[in-house]
Amino acid sequence: MESWNTPLPARLPVQPDRLKIHDTSSQAERHPGNLAEASLYVCGITPYDATHLGHANTYVTFDLLNRYWRACGLPVTYVQNVTDVDDPLLERATATGVDWRDLAADQTELFRSDMEALNVLAPDHYVGATETVDWVVQSVEALVDNGTAYSVPGVDGGPDGDIYFSIDAAEEATDWTLGSIGRLGSEEMSTVFPDRGGDPERPGKRHPLDPLLWRVARPGEPTWDGRSLGVGRPGWHIECSAIARRLLPAPFTVQGGGSDLRFPHHEFSAAHATAADGQPLAGTFVHAGMVGYEGEKMSKSLGNLVLVSRLRQQGVEAVAIRAALLANHYRADWEWTPELLRQSMDRVARWRQALGLETAEDGSAVLAAAHRALSHDLDAPAALAELDRWAERAMARDTVDPATVAHSSDLSAPDVRTVASGLLGLML
């Protein structure tokens, strides 16, 4: 699948890798490992209504991590998927009378344009579920062969052969245990499972929370050749597990996504990978908070979406949207308001005003301070505050004789504009 176009960040003086980031699975802040290289998987959209600010918050968060690593001189391999076949997409296509493939293509293209506008670095591998069905089939067959997956009979005249993952068998065969990734309690997992694609009441399942791996063909649904699994289509969680195992090390450095993916998606993606080969899916699991609007979590099901594309159509600069997102710590749940956007627009204007006064200031101090802030669990609000302090200093200096202002003689030092774009993705 085609990705989008974003230039690699300008080369900055190499910074020390002192990152401590909150790992959901250990519930601790720690260095994610892989000092020589970094690998990142961020779960992508299901393209039926993209891109709202909750999406944007997640992808800007992990773009910040990508830029941090690159500023440390680390090579980064970044993978993102597109779940371009799944129940929500098919349901929306049916409700709107649009072919599901056309709906997916249109919304994926809108997502690409939004990411490009927000200056989110493009992934090295951008892959659709429909492109990787063979990988999924191989993965599910391996789980069936080792006894951690099983077939369920049809119900109410439905077809036999849906394949489910066995929690009990996986816990017996591996180090993974239910809840070890998402860190939700059993009651909370049971509550959210049916709201996030699960079917706890399905007759024939060995455990109510066992997730679907392969759905055999139903009339009117898209299908693929599943070889020994029969004709059908992939489940959700196995998609990311199969893609990650094909394109990244085992384990890779960071699995990222919104906090609503902690369970069941990341829980079971990790379980599938470990059950197949005994290795953890990722070393660290990092989750961005939820964005609310008018007192509710912003979500497609509630219909309270603030779309990036709509804001852009209204004339809002993408850099102001990005700055508003970075003004909130990535792990926080927070509320989008018109006032927040206004403050962000004013902030961008102040930075630009200060840049207009500067001709040769060494940005090394701003780079070091902002990078140090990001080292503490990607503290973007603190990094933006460093830009604010720099702007205040720049405007204060404008009131004195320019001949008395000392500028750096180091021609290799970055200017502040380069630091803002390269490290924070803010195109000023």
Short mmCIF file of C-alpha atoms in Angstrom, two decimals:
data_model
loop_
_atom_site.label_atom_id
_atom_site.label_comp_id
_atom_site.label_asym_id
_atom_site.label_seq_id
_atom_site.Cartn_x
_atom_site.Cartn_y
_atom_site.Cartn_z
CA MET A 1 0.00 0.00 0.00
CA GLU A 2 1.26 3.47 -0.86
CA SER A 3 2.26 5.65 2.09
CA TRP A 4 2.42 9.46 2.14
CA ASN A 5 5.19 11.96 1.43
CA THR A 6 7.04 13.62 4.28
CA PRO A 7 10.65 14.74 4.19
CA LEU A 8 13.01 13.16 6.68
CA PRO A 9 13.78 15.56 9.50
CA ALA A 10 16.80 17.83 9.08
CA ARG A 11 19.92 16.32 10.59
CA LEU A 12 20.48 17.58 14.12
CA PRO A 13 23.54 17.23 16.35
CA VAL A 14 23.28 13.75 17.86
CA GLN A 15 21.65 13.76 21.28
CA PRO A 16 22.08 11.19 24.08
CA ASP A 17 19.49 8.42 24.22
CA ARG A 18 18.20 8.79 27.77
CA LEU A 19 14.58 7.92 27.07
CA LYS A 20 12.42 6.65 29.89
CA ILE A 21 8.93 5.86 28.67
CA HIS A 22 5.89 4.35 30.37
CA ASP A 23 5.49 0.68 29.52
CA THR A 24 1.91 -0.48 29.98
CA SER A 25 2.87 -4.12 30.43
CA SER A 26 5.26 -3.45 33.33
CA GLN A 27 3.46 -0.33 34.57
CA ALA A 28 6.83 1.41 34.88
CA GLU A 29 8.89 4.03 33.12
CA ARG A 30 11.97 2.50 31.58
CA HIS A 31 14.30 2.62 28.62
CA PRO A 32 12.72 0.60 25.80
CA GLY A 33 16.01 -1.09 24.84
CA ASN A 34 17.66 -1.68 21.46
CA LEU A 35 20.43 0.90 21.88
CA ALA A 36 21.83 0.34 18.37
CA GLU A 37 18.55 0.57 16.45
CA ALA A 38 14.86 1.09 17.04
CA SER A 39 11.73 -0.55 15.67
CA LEU A 40 8.19 0.71 15.99
CA TYR A 41 4.76 -0.68 15.13
CA VAL A 42 1.76 1.61 15.43
CA CYS A 43 -1.68 0.16 14.77
CA GLY A 44 -3.34 1.96 11.90
CA ILE A 45 -6.86 3.02 11.08
CA THR A 46 -9.91 1.07 10.07
CA PRO A 47 -10.69 3.36 7.15
CA TYR A 48 -14.36 4.19 7.38
CA ASP A 49 -14.29 7.65 8.98
CA ALA A 50 -10.82 9.19 9.13
CA THR A 51 -9.10 11.25 10.57
CA HIS A 52 -10.48 12.59 13.86
CA LEU A 53 -8.34 14.27 16.49
CA GLY A 54 -8.14 11.09 18.55
CA HIS A 55 -6.39 9.44 15.61
CA ALA A 56 -4.18 12.48 15.09
CA ASN A 57 -3.19 12.50 18.76
CA THR A 58 -1.96 8.91 18.55
CA TYR A 59 0.03 9.31 15.34
CA VAL A 60 1.60 12.62 16.39
CA THR A 61 2.62 10.96 19.68
CA PHE A 62 4.52 8.18 17.96
CA ASP A 63 5.91 10.56 15.38
CA LEU A 64 7.50 12.34 18.34
CA LEU A 65 9.06 9.04 19.45
CA ASN A 66 10.32 8.42 15.91
CA ARG A 67 11.89 11.89 15.81
CA TYR A 68 13.43 11.46 19.26
CA TRP A 69 15.18 8.28 18.19
CA ARG A 70 16.40 9.87 14.96
CA ALA A 71 17.78 12.82 16.93
CA CYS A 72 19.76 10.23 18.92
CA GLY A 73 21.29 9.00 15.66
CA LEU A 74 19.40 5.68 15.76
CA PRO A 75 18.15 3.97 12.61
CA VAL A 76 14.40 3.46 12.91
CA THR A 77 12.15 0.92 11.20
CA TYR A 78 8.52 1.99 11.43
CA VAL A 79 5.55 -0.19 10.40
CA GLN A 80 1.90 0.81 10.30
CA ASN A 81 -1.04 -1.24 9.06
CA VAL A 82 -4.44 -0.37 7.63
CA THR A 83 -7.31 -2.63 8.66
CA ASP A 84 -8.96 -2.36 5.27
CA VAL A 85 -11.34 -5.25 5.86
CA ASP A 86 -13.22 -5.67 9.13
CA ASP A 87 -16.77 -5.64 10.47
CA PRO A 88 -17.04 -1.86 11.15
CA LEU A 89 -15.87 -1.05 7.62
CA LEU A 90 -18.27 -3.54 6.05
CA GLU A 91 -21.15 -2.27 8.19
CA ARG A 92 -20.50 1.36 7.22
CA ALA A 93 -20.23 0.41 3.54
CA THR A 94 -23.57 -1.40 3.69
CA ALA A 95 -25.25 1.48 5.55
CA THR A 96 -24.04 4.06 3.03
CA GLY A 97 -24.46 1.96 -0.10
CA VAL A 98 -20.77 2.27 -0.99
CA ASP A 99 -18.54 -0.60 -2.04
CA TRP A 100 -16.34 -1.45 0.93
CA ARG A 101 -13.19 -1.27 -1.21
CA ASP A 102 -14.06 2.23 -2.43
CA LEU A 103 -14.86 3.38 1.10
CA ALA A 104 -11.54 2.03 2.38
CA ALA A 105 -9.58 3.59 -0.46
CA ASP A 106 -11.23 7.02 -0.05
CA GLN A 107 -10.76 7.16 3.72
CA THR A 108 -7.20 5.88 3.53
CA GLU A 109 -6.36 8.62 1.06
CA LEU A 110 -7.89 11.21 3.39
CA PHE A 111 -5.80 9.83 6.24
CA ARG A 112 -2.64 10.09 4.13
CA SER A 113 -3.32 13.73 3.32
CA ASP A 114 -3.98 14.53 6.98
CA MET A 115 -0.77 12.84 8.10
CA GLU A 116 1.21 14.66 5.45
CA ALA A 117 -0.29 17.99 6.53
CA LEU A 118 0.50 17.25 10.20
CA ASN A 119 4.11 16.45 9.21
CA VAL A 120 3.96 12.90 10.56
CA LEU A 121 6.91 10.95 9.20
CA ALA A 122 5.74 8.26 6.81
CA PRO A 123 6.23 4.65 7.91
CA ASP A 124 8.83 2.51 6.19
CA HIS A 125 6.14 -0.12 5.63
CA TYR A 126 2.49 0.86 5.22
CA VAL A 127 0.49 -2.31 4.65
CA GLY A 128 -3.16 -3.17 4.32
CA ALA A 129 -4.77 -6.24 5.85
CA THR A 130 -5.99 -7.24 2.41
CA GLU A 131 -2.39 -7.34 1.20
CA THR A 132 -1.25 -9.67 3.96
CA VAL A 133 -3.91 -12.39 4.10
CA ASP A 134 -1.35 -15.05 3.16
CA TRP A 135 0.77 -14.03 6.17
CA VAL A 136 -2.29 -14.32 8.42
CA VAL A 137 -3.19 -17.73 7.03
CA GLN A 138 0.32 -19.01 7.75
CA SER A 139 0.16 -17.64 11.29
CA VAL A 140 -3.25 -19.15 12.05
CA GLU A 141 -2.24 -22.51 10.59
CA ALA A 142 0.79 -22.50 12.90
CA LEU A 143 -1.43 -21.82 15.91
CA VAL A 144 -3.81 -24.61 14.91
CA ASP A 145 -0.88 -26.98 14.48
CA ASN A 146 0.55 -26.25 17.94
CA GLY A 147 -2.82 -26.50 19.68
CA THR A 148 -3.35 -22.86 20.64
CA ALA A 149 -6.18 -22.40 18.11
CA TYR A 150 -9.32 -24.43 17.52
CA SER A 151 -12.36 -24.65 15.26
CA VAL A 152 -15.87 -23.79 16.45
CA PRO A 153 -19.06 -25.30 14.99
CA GLY A 154 -21.56 -23.04 13.29
CA VAL A 155 -24.64 -21.77 15.11
CA ASP A 156 -28.16 -21.00 13.91
CA GLY A 157 -27.46 -22.54 10.53
CA GLY A 158 -24.18 -20.68 10.12
CA PRO A 159 -21.12 -22.33 8.62
CA ASP A 160 -18.74 -24.51 10.61
CA GLY A 161 -15.07 -23.71 10.92
CA ASP A 162 -14.50 -20.30 12.52
CA ILE A 163 -11.06 -20.47 14.15
CA TYR A 164 -10.52 -19.06 17.64
CA PHE A 165 -7.43 -18.54 19.76
CA SER A 166 -7.34 -20.50 23.01
CA ILE A 167 -6.40 -18.37 26.02
CA ASP A 168 -6.10 -21.43 28.24
CA ALA A 169 -3.83 -23.32 25.84
CA ALA A 170 -1.61 -20.28 25.29
CA GLU A 171 -1.23 -19.66 29.02
CA GLU A 172 -0.23 -23.29 29.51
CA ALA A 173 2.28 -23.29 26.64
CA THR A 174 3.91 -19.84 26.97
CA ASP A 175 4.93 -17.13 29.43
CA TRP A 176 2.01 -14.95 28.31
CA THR A 177 -0.97 -14.68 30.66
CA LEU A 178 -4.26 -12.92 30.10
CA GLY A 179 -3.94 -9.31 31.26
CA SER A 180 -0.13 -9.25 31.21
CA ILE A 181 0.00 -6.75 28.33
CA GLY A 182 -3.00 -4.45 28.74
CA ARG A 183 -3.02 -4.68 32.54
CA LEU A 184 -6.80 -4.63 32.82
CA GLY A 185 -8.59 -6.66 35.48
CA SER A 186 -10.83 -9.56 34.55
CA GLU A 187 -14.03 -7.62 35.20
CA GLU A 188 -12.96 -4.70 33.01
CA MET A 189 -11.82 -7.04 30.23
CA SER A 190 -15.20 -8.76 30.27
CA THR A 191 -16.94 -5.38 30.10
CA VAL A 192 -15.01 -3.91 27.16
CA PHE A 193 -14.56 -7.10 25.11
CA PRO A 194 -17.99 -7.05 23.41
CA ASP A 195 -17.64 -3.31 22.71
CA ARG A 196 -14.32 -3.82 20.92
CA GLY A 197 -15.13 -6.58 18.47
CA GLY A 198 -15.41 -9.53 20.84
CA ASP A 199 -18.17 -12.14 20.97
CA PRO A 200 -18.19 -13.58 24.51
CA GLU A 201 -21.59 -15.28 24.03
CA ARG A 202 -20.56 -17.29 20.96
CA PRO A 203 -21.52 -20.95 21.62
CA GLY A 204 -18.68 -23.46 21.32
CA LYS A 205 -15.89 -21.17 22.54
CA ARG A 206 -13.68 -22.59 25.27
CA HIS A 207 -13.28 -19.24 27.04
CA PRO A 208 -15.66 -16.26 26.69
CA LEU A 209 -12.75 -13.97 25.82
CA ASP A 210 -11.14 -16.22 23.21
CA PRO A 211 -10.66 -13.98 20.13
CA LEU A 212 -11.47 -14.80 16.52
CA LEU A 213 -8.55 -15.67 14.24
CA TRP A 214 -10.28 -16.66 10.99
CA ARG A 215 -13.92 -16.14 10.00
CA VAL A 216 -15.15 -18.62 7.43
CA ALA A 217 -17.13 -17.35 4.46
CA ARG A 218 -20.58 -15.81 4.91
CA PRO A 219 -22.84 -14.73 2.04
CA GLY A 220 -22.12 -11.21 0.86
CA GLU A 221 -18.79 -10.86 2.69
CA PRO A 222 -15.35 -10.56 1.10
CA THR A 223 -13.32 -13.77 1.32
CA TRP A 224 -9.90 -15.19 0.56
CA ASP A 225 -8.44 -18.65 0.16
CA GLY A 226 -7.45 -19.79 3.64
CA ARG A 227 -5.94 -23.10 2.49
CA SER A 228 -6.45 -25.56 5.34
CA LEU A 229 -8.58 -22.97 7.17
CA GLY A 230 -11.14 -22.77 4.38
CA VAL A 231 -12.39 -19.76 2.49
CA GLY A 232 -12.89 -16.74 4.75
CA ARG A 233 -11.23 -13.60 6.11
CA PRO A 234 -8.86 -12.67 8.95
CA GLY A 235 -9.74 -11.70 12.47
CA TRP A 236 -8.52 -8.37 13.76
CA HIS A 237 -5.71 -9.07 16.25
CA ILE A 238 -3.88 -11.68 14.21
CA GLU A 239 -3.44 -9.13 11.41
CA CYS A 240 -1.00 -6.96 13.37
CA SER A 241 0.79 -9.97 14.84
CA ALA A 242 1.42 -11.44 11.39
CA ILE A 243 2.56 -8.14 9.87
CA ALA A 244 4.92 -7.34 12.73
CA ARG A 245 6.50 -10.78 12.65
CA ARG A 246 7.12 -10.49 8.92
CA LEU A 247 8.60 -6.96 8.90
CA LEU A 248 10.19 -6.35 12.33
CA PRO A 249 12.53 -8.12 14.77
CA ALA A 250 11.14 -10.45 17.41
CA PRO A 251 10.65 -8.71 19.74
CA PHE A 252 10.58 -5.22 18.24
CA THR A 253 11.19 -2.13 20.36
CA VAL A 254 7.82 -0.41 20.86
CA GLN A 255 4.23 -1.35 20.12
CA GLY A 256 2.16 1.82 20.02
CA GLY A 257 -1.46 2.81 19.82
CA GLY A 258 -4.30 4.47 21.67
CA SER A 259 -5.15 3.33 25.18
CA ASP A 260 -8.35 1.74 23.87
CA LEU A 261 -6.13 -0.84 22.14
CA ARG A 262 -4.61 -2.14 25.39
CA PHE A 263 -7.35 -4.78 25.44
CA PRO A 264 -8.26 -6.76 23.51
CA HIS A 265 -6.15 -5.74 20.53
CA HIS A 266 -2.63 -5.47 21.89
CA GLU A 267 -3.27 -8.14 24.49
CA PHE A 268 -4.12 -10.70 21.85
CA SER A 269 -1.74 -9.54 19.13
CA ALA A 270 1.02 -10.16 21.64
CA ALA A 271 -0.47 -13.48 22.67
CA HIS A 272 -0.73 -14.70 19.07
CA ALA A 273 2.90 -13.89 18.34
CA THR A 274 4.20 -15.52 21.51
CA ALA A 275 2.05 -18.62 21.03
CA ALA A 276 3.44 -19.04 17.51
CA ASP A 277 7.18 -18.77 18.23
CA GLY A 278 7.73 -18.27 21.97
CA GLN A 279 9.05 -14.71 21.59
CA PRO A 280 7.40 -11.55 22.96
CA LEU A 281 5.75 -9.36 20.35
CA ALA A 282 7.44 -6.18 21.59
CA GLY A 283 9.74 -5.10 24.36
CA THR A 284 7.61 -2.13 25.38
CA PHE A 285 3.93 -1.26 24.99
CA VAL A 286 3.12 2.45 24.87
CA HIS A 287 -0.38 3.90 24.80
CA ALA A 288 -1.68 7.39 24.08
CA GLY A 289 -4.62 8.83 25.98
CA MET A 290 -8.11 9.49 24.67
CA VAL A 291 -9.27 12.84 23.32
CA GLY A 292 -12.70 14.02 24.43
CA TYR A 293 -15.13 16.54 23.02
CA GLU A 294 -18.10 18.11 24.76
CA GLY A 295 -17.81 15.80 27.75
CA GLU A 296 -17.49 12.50 25.87
CA LYS A 297 -14.64 10.44 24.44
CA MET A 298 -14.26 11.33 20.76
CA SER A 299 -15.31 8.24 18.82
CA LYS A 300 -16.97 7.14 15.63
CA SER A 301 -19.69 5.27 17.52
CA LEU A 302 -20.75 8.43 19.37
CA GLY A 303 -20.46 10.57 16.26
CA ASN A 304 -18.77 13.44 18.15
CA LEU A 305 -15.81 13.68 15.83
CA VAL A 306 -13.66 16.71 15.18
CA LEU A 307 -11.99 15.89 11.88
CA VAL A 308 -8.53 17.13 10.95
CA SER A 309 -9.64 17.55 7.35
CA ARG A 310 -12.61 19.69 8.40
CA LEU A 311 -10.42 21.96 10.51
CA ARG A 312 -8.06 22.34 7.58
CA GLN A 313 -10.98 23.18 5.28
CA GLN A 314 -11.95 25.89 7.76
CA GLY A 315 -8.52 27.45 7.29
CA VAL A 316 -6.82 26.16 10.44
CA GLU A 317 -3.11 25.59 9.85
CA ALA A 318 -1.99 22.01 10.43
CA VAL A 319 0.97 23.26 12.51
CA ALA A 320 -1.50 24.81 14.98
CA ILE A 321 -3.39 21.51 15.23
CA ARG A 322 -0.12 19.67 15.85
CA ALA A 323 0.95 22.20 18.49
CA ALA A 324 -2.42 21.81 20.24
CA LEU A 325 -1.98 18.04 20.36
CA LEU A 326 1.58 18.32 21.71
CA ALA A 327 0.40 20.73 24.40
CA ASN A 328 -1.10 17.72 26.22
CA HIS A 329 1.00 14.89 27.61
CA TYR A 330 0.53 11.86 25.41
CA ARG A 331 -0.70 9.59 28.23
CA ALA A 332 -3.31 12.06 29.46
CA ASP A 333 -7.00 11.92 28.60
CA TRP A 334 -7.99 15.45 27.65
CA GLU A 335 -10.71 17.55 26.05
CA TRP A 336 -10.54 19.36 22.71
CA THR A 337 -11.97 22.87 22.88
CA PRO A 338 -12.04 25.92 20.60
CA GLU A 339 -10.08 27.74 23.31
CA LEU A 340 -7.28 25.17 23.15
CA LEU A 341 -7.04 25.68 19.41
CA ARG A 342 -7.03 29.48 19.79
CA GLN A 343 -4.21 29.26 22.34
CA SER A 344 -2.26 27.04 19.96
CA MET A 345 -2.71 29.47 17.07
CA ASP A 346 -1.51 32.34 19.28
CA ARG A 347 1.47 30.26 20.37
CA VAL A 348 2.50 29.50 16.80
CA ALA A 349 2.18 33.21 15.98
CA ARG A 350 4.53 34.12 18.88
CA TRP A 351 7.13 31.59 17.79
CA ARG A 352 7.00 32.95 14.25
CA GLN A 353 7.30 36.49 15.50
CA ALA A 354 10.41 35.51 17.46
CA LEU A 355 11.85 33.70 14.46
CA GLY A 356 11.40 36.87 12.44
CA LEU A 357 13.66 38.68 14.89
CA GLU A 358 16.42 36.09 14.87
CA THR A 359 19.01 35.76 12.14
CA ALA A 360 21.75 33.53 13.52
CA GLU A 361 20.95 32.32 17.01
CA ASP A 362 22.46 28.98 17.97
CA GLY A 363 19.57 26.62 18.65
CA SER A 364 21.72 24.04 20.42
CA ALA A 365 20.50 25.08 23.86
CA VAL A 366 16.86 24.81 22.77
CA LEU A 367 17.57 21.43 21.18
CA ALA A 368 19.26 20.08 24.30
CA ALA A 369 16.50 21.35 26.61
CA ALA A 370 13.64 20.12 24.43
CA HIS A 371 15.29 16.74 23.90
CA ARG A 372 15.88 16.45 27.65
CA ALA A 373 12.18 17.09 28.22
CA LEU A 374 11.21 14.39 25.73
CA SER A 375 13.55 11.97 27.47
CA HIS A 376 11.15 12.06 30.43
CA ASP A 377 8.28 10.00 29.02
CA LEU A 378 7.94 12.15 25.88
CA ASP A 379 7.03 15.27 27.84
CA ALA A 380 5.99 17.35 24.84
CA PRO A 381 4.34 20.12 26.93
CA ALA A 382 7.72 20.73 28.62
CA ALA A 383 9.46 20.74 25.23
CA LEU A 384 7.01 23.34 23.91
CA ALA A 385 7.62 25.41 27.03
CA GLU A 386 11.30 25.55 26.02
CA LEU A 387 10.22 27.12 22.73
CA ASP A 388 8.08 29.59 24.66
CA ARG A 389 11.02 30.61 26.86
CA TRP A 390 13.25 30.99 23.81
CA ALA A 391 10.63 33.23 22.15
CA GLU A 392 10.41 35.39 25.26
CA ARG A 393 14.19 35.81 25.30
CA ALA A 394 14.26 36.61 21.60
CA MET A 395 11.63 39.32 21.94
CA ALA A 396 13.32 40.77 25.01
CA ARG A 397 16.61 41.01 23.09
CA ASP A 398 14.84 42.87 20.30
CA THR A 399 14.55 45.87 22.64
CA VAL A 400 18.34 46.26 22.97
CA ASP A 401 21.07 47.30 20.54
CA PRO A 402 21.49 44.38 18.06
CA ALA A 403 25.25 45.00 18.09
CA THR A 404 25.34 43.84 21.73
CA VAL A 405 23.61 40.51 21.04
CA ALA A 406 26.02 37.58 20.92
CA HIS A 407 25.40 34.98 18.25
CA SER A 408 27.04 31.62 17.87
CA SER A 409 30.01 31.37 15.54
CA ASP A 410 29.42 27.63 15.12
CA LEU A 411 28.11 27.34 11.59
CA SER A 412 27.18 23.68 12.19
CA ALA A 413 24.82 24.50 15.06
CA PRO A 414 21.10 24.21 14.22
CA ASP A 415 18.86 27.24 14.27
CA VAL A 416 15.66 27.17 16.30
CA ARG A 417 13.45 26.70 13.24
CA THR A 418 15.36 23.52 12.38
CA VAL A 419 15.05 22.25 15.96
CA ALA A 420 11.30 22.89 15.99
CA SER A 421 10.75 21.08 12.69
CA GLY A 422 13.25 18.25 13.14
CA LEU A 423 12.58 17.30 16.74
CA LEU A 424 8.97 18.40 17.27
CA GLY A 425 7.64 18.29 13.71
CA LEU A 426 6.49 21.93 13.91
CA MET A 427 6.89 23.57 10.51
CA LEU A 428 7.21 27.23 11.44
#
